[in-house]
PDB file of C-alpha atoms in Angstrom:
ATOM      1  CA  UNK A 207       4.159  -8.656  -2.958  1.00 71.00           C
ATOM      2  CA  UNK A 208       5.184 -12.251  -4.062  1.00 85.00           C
ATOM      3  CA  UNK A 209       6.914 -13.686  -7.082  1.00 86.00           C
ATOM      4  CA  UNK A 210       5.122 -15.237 -10.051  1.00 88.00           C
ATOM      5  CA  UNK A 211       6.271 -18.507 -10.763  1.00 90.00           C
ATOM      6  CA  UNK A 212       5.893 -19.350 -14.478  1.00 92.00           C
ATOM      7  CA  UNK A 213       4.490 -23.357 -14.972  1.00 91.00           C
ATOM      8  CA  UNK A 214       4.390 -23.273 -17.872  1.00 90.00           C
ATOM      9  CA  UNK A 215       7.971 -25.769 -18.304  1.00 89.00           C
ATOM     10  CA  UNK A 216       5.817 -27.925 -15.522  1.00 91.00           C
ATOM     11  CA  UNK A 217       5.082 -30.637 -17.401  1.00 90.00           C
ATOM     12  CA  UNK A 218       7.747 -33.186 -17.753  1.00 89.00           C
ATOM     13  CA  UNK A 219       7.431 -35.580 -20.872  1.00 90.00           C
ATOM     14  CA  UNK A 220       8.580 -38.749 -20.631  1.00 92.00           C
ATOM     15  CA  UNK A 221       6.682 -41.601 -19.689  1.00 94.00           C
ATOM     16  CA  UNK A 222       7.082 -43.214 -16.310  1.00 95.00           C
ATOM     17  CA  UNK A 223       4.324 -46.514 -16.986  1.00 96.00           C
ATOM     18  CA  UNK A 224       2.721 -47.431 -20.426  1.00 97.00           C
ATOM     19  CA  UNK A 225      -0.531 -46.155 -22.073  1.00 96.00           C
ATOM     20  CA  UNK A 226      -1.527 -49.165 -22.918  1.00 96.00           C
ATOM     21  CA  UNK A 227      -4.711 -51.388 -20.219  1.00 97.00           C
ATOM     22  CA  UNK A 228      -2.788 -54.574 -21.343  1.00 97.00           C
ATOM     23  CA  UNK A 229      -2.893 -56.768 -17.862  1.00 98.00           C
ATOM     24  CA  UNK A 230      -0.236 -58.502 -19.874  1.00 97.00           C
ATOM     25  CA  UNK A 231       2.004 -55.902 -20.353  1.00 97.00           C
ATOM     26  CA  UNK A 232       1.350 -53.972 -16.669  1.00 98.00           C
ATOM     27  CA  UNK A 233       2.245 -57.269 -15.377  1.00 98.00           C
ATOM     28  CA  UNK A 234       5.427 -57.012 -17.439  1.00 98.00           C
ATOM     29  CA  UNK A 235       5.610 -53.446 -16.050  1.00 98.00           C
ATOM     30  CA  UNK A 236       5.538 -54.851 -12.368  1.00 98.00           C
ATOM     31  CA  UNK A 237       8.569 -57.635 -13.361  1.00 98.00           C
ATOM     32  CA  UNK A 238      10.888 -55.151 -14.490  1.00 98.00           C
ATOM     33  CA  UNK A 239      10.759 -52.054 -12.293  1.00 97.00           C
ATOM     34  CA  UNK A 240      11.288 -54.825  -9.619  1.00 97.00           C
ATOM     35  CA  UNK A 241      14.434 -56.445 -11.582  1.00 97.00           C
ATOM     36  CA  UNK A 242      15.443 -52.455 -12.650  1.00 97.00           C
ATOM     37  CA  UNK A 243      15.367 -51.237  -8.962  1.00 96.00           C
ATOM     38  CA  UNK A 244      17.048 -54.155  -7.425  1.00 95.00           C
ATOM     39  CA  UNK A 245      19.273 -55.327  -9.891  1.00 94.00           C
ATOM     40  CA  UNK A 246      22.961 -53.683  -9.823  1.00 89.00           C
ATOM     41  CA  UNK A 247      25.855 -54.394 -12.965  1.00 83.00           C
ATOM     42  CA  UNK A 248      24.253 -52.794 -16.095  1.00 88.00           C
ATOM     43  CA  UNK A 249      21.209 -51.384 -17.037  1.00 95.00           C
ATOM     44  CA  UNK A 250      19.983 -53.627 -19.216  1.00 97.00           C
ATOM     45  CA  UNK A 251      16.492 -53.896 -16.982  1.00 97.00           C
ATOM     46  CA  UNK A 252      16.413 -50.062 -16.795  1.00 97.00           C
ATOM     47  CA  UNK A 253      16.384 -50.362 -20.770  1.00 97.00           C
ATOM     48  CA  UNK A 254      13.979 -53.393 -20.873  1.00 98.00           C
ATOM     49  CA  UNK A 255      11.464 -51.581 -19.104  1.00 97.00           C
ATOM     50  CA  UNK A 256      11.927 -47.969 -20.562  1.00 97.00           C
ATOM     51  CA  UNK A 257      10.704 -49.137 -24.064  1.00 97.00           C
ATOM     52  CA  UNK A 258       8.127 -51.568 -22.466  1.00 98.00           C
ATOM     53  CA  UNK A 259       6.748 -47.988 -21.914  1.00 97.00           C
ATOM     54  CA  UNK A 260       6.833 -47.238 -25.517  1.00 97.00           C
ATOM     55  CA  UNK A 261       3.953 -46.086 -27.835  1.00 96.00           C
ATOM     56  CA  UNK A 262       3.798 -48.659 -30.917  1.00 95.00           C
ATOM     57  CA  UNK A 263       5.463 -46.174 -33.106  1.00 96.00           C
ATOM     58  CA  UNK A 264       8.721 -46.041 -30.992  1.00 97.00           C
ATOM     59  CA  UNK A 265       8.275 -50.022 -30.584  1.00 97.00           C
ATOM     60  CA  UNK A 266       8.657 -50.837 -34.413  1.00 97.00           C
ATOM     61  CA  UNK A 267       8.762 -54.482 -35.666  1.00 97.00           C
ATOM     62  CA  UNK A 268      12.193 -56.604 -36.533  1.00 97.00           C
ATOM     63  CA  UNK A 269      12.277 -58.710 -39.481  1.00 97.00           C
ATOM     64  CA  UNK A 270      13.511 -61.918 -39.308  1.00 98.00           C
ATOM     65  CA  UNK A 271      16.269 -61.143 -42.142  1.00 97.00           C
ATOM     66  CA  UNK A 272      17.181 -58.475 -39.952  1.00 97.00           C
ATOM     67  CA  UNK A 273      17.873 -60.491 -36.766  1.00 98.00           C
ATOM     68  CA  UNK A 274      19.726 -63.288 -38.534  1.00 97.00           C
ATOM     69  CA  UNK A 275      22.167 -60.095 -40.255  1.00 96.00           C
ATOM     70  CA  UNK A 276      22.546 -59.136 -36.584  1.00 96.00           C
ATOM     71  CA  UNK A 277      23.233 -62.620 -35.057  1.00 96.00           C
ATOM     72  CA  UNK A 278      25.691 -63.855 -37.503  1.00 95.00           C
ATOM     73  CA  UNK A 279      28.885 -62.722 -35.174  1.00 94.00           C
ATOM     74  CA  UNK A 280      27.189 -63.561 -32.320  1.00 93.00           C
ATOM     75  CA  UNK A 281      25.817 -67.084 -32.760  1.00 89.00           C
ATOM     76  CA  UNK A 282      24.837 -68.380 -28.829  1.00 93.00           C
ATOM     77  CA  UNK A 283      23.135 -65.566 -27.726  1.00 97.00           C
ATOM     78  CA  UNK A 284      19.131 -64.268 -26.978  1.00 98.00           C
ATOM     79  CA  UNK A 285      18.024 -61.771 -29.075  1.00 98.00           C
ATOM     80  CA  UNK A 286      16.074 -59.678 -26.849  1.00 98.00           C
ATOM     81  CA  UNK A 287      13.120 -57.751 -28.825  1.00 98.00           C
ATOM     82  CA  UNK A 288      10.661 -55.316 -27.476  1.00 98.00           C
ATOM     83  CA  UNK A 289       8.358 -54.841 -30.243  1.00 97.00           C
ATOM     84  CA  UNK A 290       7.033 -57.586 -32.446  1.00 98.00           C
ATOM     85  CA  UNK A 291       9.460 -60.082 -34.588  1.00 98.00           C
ATOM     86  CA  UNK A 292       7.354 -60.667 -38.136  1.00 98.00           C
ATOM     87  CA  UNK A 293       8.402 -63.111 -40.857  1.00 98.00           C
ATOM     88  CA  UNK A 294      10.699 -62.168 -44.175  1.00 97.00           C
ATOM     89  CA  UNK A 295      10.421 -63.968 -47.020  1.00 96.00           C
ATOM     90  CA  UNK A 296      13.402 -63.052 -48.966  1.00 94.00           C
ATOM     91  CA  UNK A 297      15.665 -65.062 -46.676  1.00 95.00           C
ATOM     92  CA  UNK A 298      15.889 -68.549 -47.064  1.00 95.00           C
ATOM     93  CA  UNK A 299      17.582 -70.244 -44.378  1.00 95.00           C
ATOM     94  CA  UNK A 300      16.983 -69.576 -41.029  1.00 96.00           C
ATOM     95  CA  UNK A 301      19.694 -70.266 -38.322  1.00 96.00           C
ATOM     96  CA  UNK A 302      19.418 -71.659 -35.016  1.00 96.00           C
ATOM     97  CA  UNK A 303      18.202 -68.599 -32.919  1.00 97.00           C
ATOM     98  CA  UNK A 304      17.018 -68.425 -29.483  1.00 97.00           C
ATOM     99  CA  UNK A 305      14.532 -64.764 -29.105  1.00 98.00           C
ATOM    100  CA  UNK A 306      12.326 -63.112 -26.656  1.00 98.00           C
ATOM    101  CA  UNK A 307       9.708 -60.700 -27.999  1.00 98.00           C
ATOM    102  CA  UNK A 308       6.746 -59.207 -27.214  1.00 98.00           C
ATOM    103  CA  UNK A 309       4.884 -60.644 -30.077  1.00 97.00           C
ATOM    104  CA  UNK A 310       6.365 -62.776 -32.633  1.00 98.00           C
ATOM    105  CA  UNK A 311       3.918 -63.591 -35.834  1.00 98.00           C
ATOM    106  CA  UNK A 312       2.614 -66.707 -36.683  1.00 98.00           C
ATOM    107  CA  UNK A 313       5.367 -67.310 -39.599  1.00 97.00           C
ATOM    108  CA  UNK A 314       8.414 -66.379 -37.384  1.00 98.00           C
ATOM    109  CA  UNK A 315       7.437 -68.448 -34.580  1.00 98.00           C
ATOM    110  CA  UNK A 316       7.267 -71.410 -36.975  1.00 98.00           C
ATOM    111  CA  UNK A 317      10.271 -70.741 -39.021  1.00 97.00           C
ATOM    112  CA  UNK A 318      12.215 -70.037 -35.766  1.00 98.00           C
ATOM    113  CA  UNK A 319      11.198 -73.473 -33.988  1.00 98.00           C
ATOM    114  CA  UNK A 320      11.542 -75.380 -37.130  1.00 97.00           C
ATOM    115  CA  UNK A 321      15.293 -74.248 -37.516  1.00 97.00           C
ATOM    116  CA  UNK A 322      15.770 -76.362 -33.930  1.00 97.00           C
ATOM    117  CA  UNK A 323      15.208 -72.267 -32.439  1.00 97.00           C
ATOM    118  CA  UNK A 324      12.904 -71.275 -29.646  1.00 98.00           C
ATOM    119  CA  UNK A 325      10.954 -68.449 -28.527  1.00 98.00           C
ATOM    120  CA  UNK A 326      10.732 -67.235 -25.295  1.00 98.00           C
ATOM    121  CA  UNK A 327       8.879 -64.486 -23.413  1.00 98.00           C
ATOM    122  CA  UNK A 328      10.230 -61.829 -20.954  1.00 98.00           C
ATOM    123  CA  UNK A 329       8.739 -63.866 -17.798  1.00 97.00           C
ATOM    124  CA  UNK A 330      11.694 -66.223 -18.862  1.00 98.00           C
ATOM    125  CA  UNK A 331      14.382 -64.147 -19.900  1.00 98.00           C
ATOM    126  CA  UNK A 332      13.943 -62.381 -16.350  1.00 97.00           C
ATOM    127  CA  UNK A 333      14.270 -66.342 -15.000  1.00 97.00           C
ATOM    128  CA  UNK A 334      17.588 -67.380 -17.522  1.00 96.00           C
ATOM    129  CA  UNK A 335      19.115 -64.132 -17.388  1.00 96.00           C
ATOM    130  CA  UNK A 336      18.020 -61.850 -14.678  1.00 96.00           C
ATOM    131  CA  UNK A 337      20.627 -58.939 -15.338  1.00 95.00           C
ATOM    132  CA  UNK A 338      20.906 -59.428 -19.484  1.00 95.00           C
ATOM    133  CA  UNK A 339      24.029 -61.973 -19.712  1.00 95.00           C
ATOM    134  CA  UNK A 340      24.512 -63.438 -22.937  1.00 96.00           C
ATOM    135  CA  UNK A 341      21.893 -61.036 -24.664  1.00 97.00           C
ATOM    136  CA  UNK A 342      21.744 -59.208 -27.859  1.00 98.00           C
ATOM    137  CA  UNK A 343      18.908 -56.010 -27.275  1.00 98.00           C
ATOM    138  CA  UNK A 344      17.552 -55.081 -31.404  1.00 98.00           C
ATOM    139  CA  UNK A 345      14.727 -52.721 -31.988  1.00 97.00           C
ATOM    140  CA  UNK A 346      13.387 -51.876 -35.509  1.00 96.00           C
ATOM    141  CA  UNK A 347      13.848 -48.703 -37.603  1.00 96.00           C
ATOM    142  CA  UNK A 348      11.429 -46.171 -36.575  1.00 96.00           C
ATOM    143  CA  UNK A 349      12.382 -44.285 -39.719  1.00 96.00           C
ATOM    144  CA  UNK A 350      10.961 -47.248 -41.983  1.00 95.00           C
ATOM    145  CA  UNK A 351       7.242 -45.500 -42.038  1.00 94.00           C
ATOM    146  CA  UNK A 352       5.553 -43.992 -44.557  1.00 96.00           C
ATOM    147  CA  UNK A 353       5.123 -40.761 -42.382  1.00 96.00           C
ATOM    148  CA  UNK A 354       8.783 -40.121 -42.468  1.00 96.00           C
ATOM    149  CA  UNK A 355       9.495 -39.633 -46.099  1.00 96.00           C
ATOM    150  CA  UNK A 356       6.858 -36.387 -46.113  1.00 96.00           C
ATOM    151  CA  UNK A 357       9.350 -35.294 -43.544  1.00 96.00           C
ATOM    152  CA  UNK A 358      11.419 -31.998 -44.619  1.00 95.00           C
ATOM    153  CA  UNK A 359      10.195 -29.333 -47.475  1.00 92.00           C
ATOM    154  CA  UNK A 360       9.486 -31.132 -50.647  1.00 88.00           C
ATOM    155  CA  UNK A 361      10.303 -28.314 -53.649  1.00 83.00           C
ATOM    156  CA  UNK A 362      13.722 -26.899 -52.102  1.00 86.00           C
ATOM    157  CA  UNK A 363      16.598 -27.960 -53.641  1.00 87.00           C
ATOM    158  CA  UNK A 364      18.776 -30.765 -52.437  1.00 91.00           C
ATOM    159  CA  UNK A 365      15.581 -31.798 -50.189  1.00 92.00           C
ATOM    160  CA  UNK A 366      13.711 -35.313 -50.889  1.00 93.00           C
ATOM    161  CA  UNK A 367      11.120 -35.113 -48.904  1.00 94.00           C
ATOM    162  CA  UNK A 368       7.798 -36.514 -50.732  1.00 93.00           C
ATOM    163  CA  UNK A 369       4.743 -34.038 -51.246  1.00 91.00           C
ATOM    164  CA  UNK A 370       1.670 -34.886 -50.903  1.00 94.00           C
ATOM    165  CA  UNK A 371       0.340 -34.760 -54.383  1.00 93.00           C
ATOM    166  CA  UNK A 372      -2.264 -36.687 -55.932  1.00 91.00           C
ATOM    167  CA  UNK A 373      -0.255 -37.747 -58.513  1.00 90.00           C
ATOM    168  CA  UNK A 374       3.651 -36.707 -60.537  1.00 86.00           C
ATOM    169  CA  UNK A 375       2.401 -35.211 -63.338  1.00 89.00           C
ATOM    170  CA  UNK A 376       3.092 -31.515 -65.024  1.00 86.00           C
ATOM    171  CA  UNK A 377      -0.525 -30.695 -63.678  1.00 89.00           C
ATOM    172  CA  UNK A 378       0.168 -30.816 -59.516  1.00 89.00           C
ATOM    173  CA  UNK A 379       2.649 -29.003 -58.058  1.00 86.00           C
ATOM    174  CA  UNK A 380       4.486 -28.514 -61.052  1.00 87.00           C
ATOM    175  CA  UNK A 381       4.477 -25.071 -62.394  1.00 88.00           C
ATOM    176  CA  UNK A 382       5.322 -21.858 -60.074  1.00 88.00           C
ATOM    177  CA  UNK A 383       9.021 -22.382 -58.915  1.00 86.00           C
ATOM    178  CA  UNK A 384       9.376 -25.250 -60.302  1.00 86.00           C
ATOM    179  CA  UNK A 385      10.058 -24.464 -64.248  1.00 89.00           C
ATOM    180  CA  UNK A 386      11.559 -21.194 -65.304  1.00 93.00           C
ATOM    181  CA  UNK A 387       8.664 -20.683 -67.864  1.00 93.00           C
ATOM    182  CA  UNK A 388       6.274 -19.692 -64.277  1.00 92.00           C
ATOM    183  CA  UNK A 389       8.000 -17.117 -62.697  1.00 93.00           C
ATOM    184  CA  UNK A 390      11.094 -19.174 -61.364  1.00 91.00           C
ATOM    185  CA  UNK A 391      12.785 -21.960 -60.867  1.00 88.00           C
ATOM    186  CA  UNK A 392      13.884 -22.842 -56.860  1.00 80.00           C
TER     187      UNK A 392
END
Protein backbone atom coordinates (compact mmCIF):
# COMPACT_ATOMS: atom_id res chain seq x y z
CA UNK A 1 0.00 0.00 0.00
CA UNK A 2 1.39 3.41 -0.95
CA UNK A 3 1.30 6.64 0.98
CA UNK A 4 -1.26 9.16 -0.20
CA UNK A 5 0.66 12.43 -0.57
CA UNK A 6 -1.27 15.62 0.14
CA UNK A 7 -0.99 17.92 -2.86
CA UNK A 8 -3.31 20.68 -1.73
CA UNK A 9 -0.44 22.75 -0.31
CA UNK A 10 1.90 22.39 -3.30
CA UNK A 11 1.19 25.76 -4.91
CA UNK A 12 3.81 28.35 -4.07
CA UNK A 13 2.27 31.81 -4.02
CA UNK A 14 5.04 34.20 -4.89
CA UNK A 15 5.75 35.59 -8.31
CA UNK A 16 8.75 34.46 -10.31
CA UNK A 17 7.97 36.81 -13.18
CA UNK A 18 5.61 39.73 -13.80
CA UNK A 19 2.06 38.98 -14.97
CA UNK A 20 2.38 41.82 -17.49
CA UNK A 21 3.51 41.12 -21.03
CA UNK A 22 4.98 44.63 -21.36
CA UNK A 23 8.19 44.23 -23.39
CA UNK A 24 10.04 47.03 -21.60
CA UNK A 25 9.17 45.67 -18.17
CA UNK A 26 10.32 42.21 -19.27
CA UNK A 27 13.65 43.68 -20.45
CA UNK A 28 14.11 45.37 -17.07
CA UNK A 29 13.40 42.03 -15.39
CA UNK A 30 16.10 40.41 -17.55
CA UNK A 31 18.59 43.10 -16.58
CA UNK A 32 17.84 43.02 -12.85
CA UNK A 33 17.68 39.21 -12.79
CA UNK A 34 21.23 39.25 -14.08
CA UNK A 35 22.34 41.92 -11.59
CA UNK A 36 20.65 40.15 -8.68
CA UNK A 37 22.45 36.92 -9.59
CA UNK A 38 25.88 38.36 -10.39
CA UNK A 39 26.34 41.11 -7.80
CA UNK A 40 27.24 40.67 -4.19
CA UNK A 41 27.23 43.24 -1.41
CA UNK A 42 23.68 44.01 -0.33
CA UNK A 43 20.36 42.88 -1.73
CA UNK A 44 19.42 46.09 -3.56
CA UNK A 45 18.97 44.36 -6.93
CA UNK A 46 16.96 41.48 -5.45
CA UNK A 47 14.56 44.00 -3.90
CA UNK A 48 14.19 45.87 -7.22
CA UNK A 49 13.58 42.58 -9.04
CA UNK A 50 10.94 41.47 -6.54
CA UNK A 51 9.15 44.81 -6.84
CA UNK A 52 9.19 44.64 -10.65
CA UNK A 53 7.11 41.44 -10.36
CA UNK A 54 4.48 43.09 -8.18
CA UNK A 55 0.90 43.89 -9.14
CA UNK A 56 -0.14 47.51 -9.56
CA UNK A 57 -1.96 47.33 -6.26
CA UNK A 58 1.34 46.59 -4.55
CA UNK A 59 3.18 49.31 -6.48
CA UNK A 60 1.19 52.36 -5.33
CA UNK A 61 2.02 55.81 -6.64
CA UNK A 62 4.29 58.09 -4.66
CA UNK A 63 3.67 61.84 -4.58
CA UNK A 64 6.35 64.46 -5.08
CA UNK A 65 5.53 65.91 -1.64
CA UNK A 66 6.42 62.65 0.09
CA UNK A 67 9.67 62.39 -1.86
CA UNK A 68 10.62 65.97 -0.93
CA UNK A 69 9.88 65.26 2.74
CA UNK A 70 11.96 62.07 2.77
CA UNK A 71 14.89 63.66 0.92
CA UNK A 72 15.28 66.71 3.21
CA UNK A 73 17.97 64.94 5.23
CA UNK A 74 19.52 63.10 2.26
CA UNK A 75 20.16 65.76 -0.41
CA UNK A 76 22.71 64.03 -2.66
CA UNK A 77 21.08 60.65 -3.03
CA UNK A 78 19.03 59.20 -5.89
CA UNK A 79 15.37 58.39 -5.20
CA UNK A 80 14.41 54.95 -6.52
CA UNK A 81 10.70 54.18 -6.91
CA UNK A 82 9.48 50.95 -8.51
CA UNK A 83 6.18 52.54 -9.48
CA UNK A 84 4.77 55.91 -10.48
CA UNK A 85 5.84 59.33 -9.23
CA UNK A 86 2.95 61.81 -9.30
CA UNK A 87 2.80 65.58 -9.02
CA UNK A 88 1.56 67.28 -5.85
CA UNK A 89 0.09 70.75 -6.08
CA UNK A 90 0.27 71.18 -2.28
CA UNK A 91 4.00 71.87 -2.36
CA UNK A 92 5.36 75.01 -3.98
CA UNK A 93 9.14 74.61 -3.95
CA UNK A 94 10.66 71.42 -5.27
CA UNK A 95 14.36 71.03 -4.44
CA UNK A 96 16.90 69.58 -6.86
CA UNK A 97 16.15 65.85 -7.02
CA UNK A 98 17.45 62.87 -8.93
CA UNK A 99 14.60 60.42 -9.41
CA UNK A 100 14.56 56.95 -10.93
CA UNK A 101 11.06 55.50 -11.45
CA UNK A 102 9.11 53.19 -13.74
CA UNK A 103 6.80 56.07 -14.62
CA UNK A 104 6.78 59.79 -13.87
CA UNK A 105 3.70 61.87 -14.65
CA UNK A 106 4.15 64.85 -16.97
CA UNK A 107 3.54 67.41 -14.24
CA UNK A 108 5.98 65.79 -11.83
CA UNK A 109 8.63 65.44 -14.52
CA UNK A 110 8.41 69.09 -15.55
CA UNK A 111 8.68 70.27 -11.92
CA UNK A 112 11.70 68.06 -11.18
CA UNK A 113 13.51 69.20 -14.34
CA UNK A 114 12.58 72.86 -13.74
CA UNK A 115 14.18 72.67 -10.28
CA UNK A 116 17.44 71.51 -11.87
CA UNK A 117 16.91 67.85 -11.06
CA UNK A 118 16.81 64.84 -13.36
CA UNK A 119 14.64 61.83 -14.06
CA UNK A 120 16.45 58.63 -15.03
CA UNK A 121 15.33 55.15 -16.07
CA UNK A 122 16.21 51.87 -14.40
CA UNK A 123 18.68 51.01 -17.19
CA UNK A 124 20.56 54.24 -16.46
CA UNK A 125 20.45 53.46 -12.74
CA UNK A 126 21.97 50.03 -13.39
CA UNK A 127 24.91 51.73 -15.13
CA UNK A 128 25.31 54.51 -12.55
CA UNK A 129 24.92 52.46 -9.38
CA UNK A 130 24.75 48.73 -10.04
CA UNK A 131 24.89 48.00 -6.30
CA UNK A 132 22.48 50.76 -5.31
CA UNK A 133 25.18 53.12 -4.03
CA UNK A 134 23.85 56.51 -2.89
CA UNK A 135 20.22 55.56 -3.47
CA UNK A 136 17.08 55.68 -1.34
CA UNK A 137 14.35 53.13 -2.09
CA UNK A 138 10.87 54.57 -1.48
CA UNK A 139 7.36 53.14 -1.79
CA UNK A 140 3.89 54.63 -1.84
CA UNK A 141 1.27 53.81 0.81
CA UNK A 142 -0.54 50.56 0.02
CA UNK A 143 -3.28 51.33 2.51
CA UNK A 144 -4.19 54.62 0.86
CA UNK A 145 -6.75 52.86 -1.38
CA UNK A 146 -10.38 53.64 -0.63
CA UNK A 147 -11.09 49.89 -0.45
CA UNK A 148 -8.90 49.64 2.65
CA UNK A 149 -11.35 51.81 4.58
CA UNK A 150 -13.95 49.05 4.33
CA UNK A 151 -11.68 46.34 5.79
CA UNK A 152 -12.86 45.12 9.16
CA UNK A 153 -16.30 44.76 10.69
CA UNK A 154 -18.39 47.94 10.61
CA UNK A 155 -20.87 48.36 13.41
CA UNK A 156 -18.79 46.70 16.09
CA UNK A 157 -17.67 48.84 19.03
CA UNK A 158 -14.33 50.62 18.44
CA UNK A 159 -14.28 49.54 14.80
CA UNK A 160 -13.76 52.33 12.30
CA UNK A 161 -14.45 50.24 9.21
CA UNK A 162 -16.54 52.09 6.67
CA UNK A 163 -19.84 50.32 5.87
CA UNK A 164 -21.05 49.81 2.30
CA UNK A 165 -24.19 51.95 2.53
CA UNK A 166 -25.85 54.30 0.09
CA UNK A 167 -26.40 57.03 2.66
CA UNK A 168 -25.54 57.76 6.26
CA UNK A 169 -28.98 58.37 7.72
CA UNK A 170 -31.45 56.92 10.23
CA UNK A 171 -32.95 54.75 7.51
CA UNK A 172 -29.72 53.03 6.49
CA UNK A 173 -28.19 50.45 8.84
CA UNK A 174 -29.22 52.45 11.88
CA UNK A 175 -31.90 50.22 13.40
CA UNK A 176 -31.36 46.88 15.15
CA UNK A 177 -28.06 46.79 17.00
CA UNK A 178 -27.44 50.50 16.57
CA UNK A 179 -30.12 51.97 18.85
CA UNK A 180 -31.43 50.92 22.26
CA UNK A 181 -35.01 51.48 21.11
CA UNK A 182 -34.56 48.83 18.39
CA UNK A 183 -33.85 45.65 20.40
CA UNK A 184 -30.23 46.38 21.50
CA UNK A 185 -27.24 48.62 20.93
CA UNK A 186 -23.89 46.99 20.29
